């Protein structure tokens, strides 16, 4: 069910614990193999709301991974986008600017998306570790709630 932390005012914050693992096939299609949590649980298909584990450590691990990976993936993709723009120009110097920038442009958008996900994950990582270490989120007392079913 993911980790749910209730802040004193009655507000609930949810933190994902599960992430997808997959591979790129030859034509760069990303194929999702399975969904996993850091505790070792696996799902063949994307777990439905309520099926994810609710381990605080799994949520912290995922936030940390996304936070670490965000800036690295961003730099990597931007380098690829620039290289691709240059390559397209080298292949055909009469290429119109719009065609030269369309694929690099898409990659740049993806890069910014990943960077923003990473920044948000960093904020979540701070909240989760603050809760783990002090029992608070942004200085407000919080408690983990569990669905009873
Ligand atoms: Zn777990």
XYZ file of C-alpha atoms and ligand atoms in Angstrom:
150
model
C 0.000 0.000 0.000
C 3.034 2.208 -0.112
C 4.155 4.077 2.962
C 1.540 6.477 4.310
C 2.574 9.033 6.877
C -0.081 11.015 8.655
C 0.880 14.474 9.767
C -0.819 15.898 12.830
C -3.221 18.086 10.860
C -4.748 14.976 9.338
C -2.885 15.281 6.078
C -1.579 12.007 4.649
C 1.539 11.787 2.540
C 2.143 8.717 0.394
C 5.534 7.403 -0.599
C 6.095 4.790 -3.271
C 8.080 1.683 -2.375
C 8.025 -0.198 -5.685
C 9.896 0.492 -8.889
C 10.096 -1.184 -12.267
C 13.037 -3.164 -13.519
C 13.489 -3.811 -17.180
C 15.694 -3.702 -20.213
C 15.994 -1.946 -23.508
C 15.436 -4.195 -26.465
C 17.416 -3.789 -29.687
C 15.136 -1.076 -31.029
C 15.390 0.878 -27.790
C 11.936 -0.134 -26.639
C 11.934 -0.289 -22.883
C 10.594 -3.596 -21.715
C 9.452 -3.881 -18.102
C 10.489 -7.156 -16.577
C 8.981 -6.876 -13.133
C 8.224 -4.533 -10.277
C 10.338 -4.824 -7.156
C 10.763 -3.369 -3.703
C 14.053 -3.168 -1.864
C 12.927 -5.778 0.694
C 12.916 -8.373 -2.083
C 9.230 -8.553 -2.886
C 8.463 -8.781 -6.598
C 5.418 -8.358 -8.755
C 5.024 -9.589 -12.320
C 2.663 -6.725 -13.150
C 2.502 -3.239 -11.712
C 1.123 -3.706 -8.206
C -2.277 -2.179 -7.685
C -2.898 0.473 -5.090
C -2.737 -1.391 -1.784
C -0.502 -4.196 -3.045
C 2.817 -2.431 -2.624
C 4.719 -3.103 0.574
C 4.640 -0.484 3.310
C 8.232 -0.686 4.555
C 9.711 2.666 5.475
C 13.145 1.413 4.382
C 11.831 0.515 0.916
C 10.415 4.030 0.460
C 13.685 5.595 1.658
C 15.713 3.384 -0.674
C 13.575 4.302 -3.693
C 13.670 8.036 -2.967
C 17.449 7.878 -2.554
C 17.897 5.975 -5.830
C 15.753 8.447 -7.785
C 17.501 11.379 -6.155
C 20.956 9.995 -7.001
C 19.998 8.932 -10.500
C 18.191 12.128 -11.529
C 21.148 14.479 -12.073
C 23.307 11.711 -13.602
C 20.622 10.704 -16.091
C 20.009 14.388 -16.837
C 23.647 15.054 -17.771
C 23.820 11.807 -19.753
C 20.703 12.608 -21.785
C 21.724 16.220 -22.433
C 25.089 15.016 -23.786
C 23.246 12.562 -26.058
C 20.857 15.303 -27.219
C 23.745 17.626 -28.155
C 25.647 14.795 -29.861
C 22.532 13.872 -31.818
C 21.960 17.463 -32.968
C 25.579 17.693 -34.131
C 25.388 14.291 -35.828
C 22.210 15.221 -37.700
C 23.891 18.403 -38.878
C 27.006 16.511 -39.991
C 24.916 13.971 -41.910
C 22.944 16.639 -43.752
C 24.080 20.214 -43.547
C 21.014 21.454 -45.369
C 18.791 20.027 -42.657
C 16.202 22.471 -41.418
C 16.674 23.594 -37.855
C 13.317 22.190 -36.778
C 14.316 18.673 -37.893
C 17.726 19.030 -36.340
C 16.167 19.834 -32.993
C 13.095 17.606 -32.866
C 14.711 14.417 -31.518
C 17.256 16.211 -29.321
C 14.348 18.356 -28.129
C 12.340 15.329 -27.042
C 15.378 13.884 -25.262
C 15.936 17.234 -23.523
C 12.335 17.224 -22.277
C 12.764 13.686 -20.927
C 16.032 14.794 -19.277
C 14.289 17.669 -17.476
C 11.476 15.368 -16.445
C 13.954 12.939 -14.866
C 15.801 15.815 -13.203
C 12.573 17.124 -11.646
C 11.619 13.605 -10.485
C 15.071 13.416 -8.875
C 14.642 16.756 -7.100
C 11.197 15.760 -5.789
C 12.652 12.409 -4.685
C 15.335 14.296 -2.751
C 12.657 16.209 -0.858
C 10.814 12.944 -0.128
C 14.059 11.325 0.996
C 14.576 14.199 3.468
C 11.006 13.819 4.773
C 11.291 10.044 5.136
C 14.624 10.108 6.934
C 13.412 12.930 9.184
C 10.405 10.768 10.056
C 12.634 7.724 10.636
C 15.088 9.626 12.820
C 12.819 12.072 14.677
C 9.246 10.958 14.028
C 8.453 14.268 12.359
C 8.003 15.652 8.833
C 9.184 19.226 8.373
C 9.158 19.516 12.141
C 5.548 18.328 12.509
C 4.839 15.126 14.379
C 3.841 12.320 12.038
C 2.884 8.684 12.286
C 2.723 5.849 9.808
C -0.738 4.491 9.143
C -1.566 1.046 7.894
C -4.654 0.013 5.987
C -6.667 -2.509 7.945
C -8.265 -4.982 5.630
Zn 9.305 -3.537 1.296
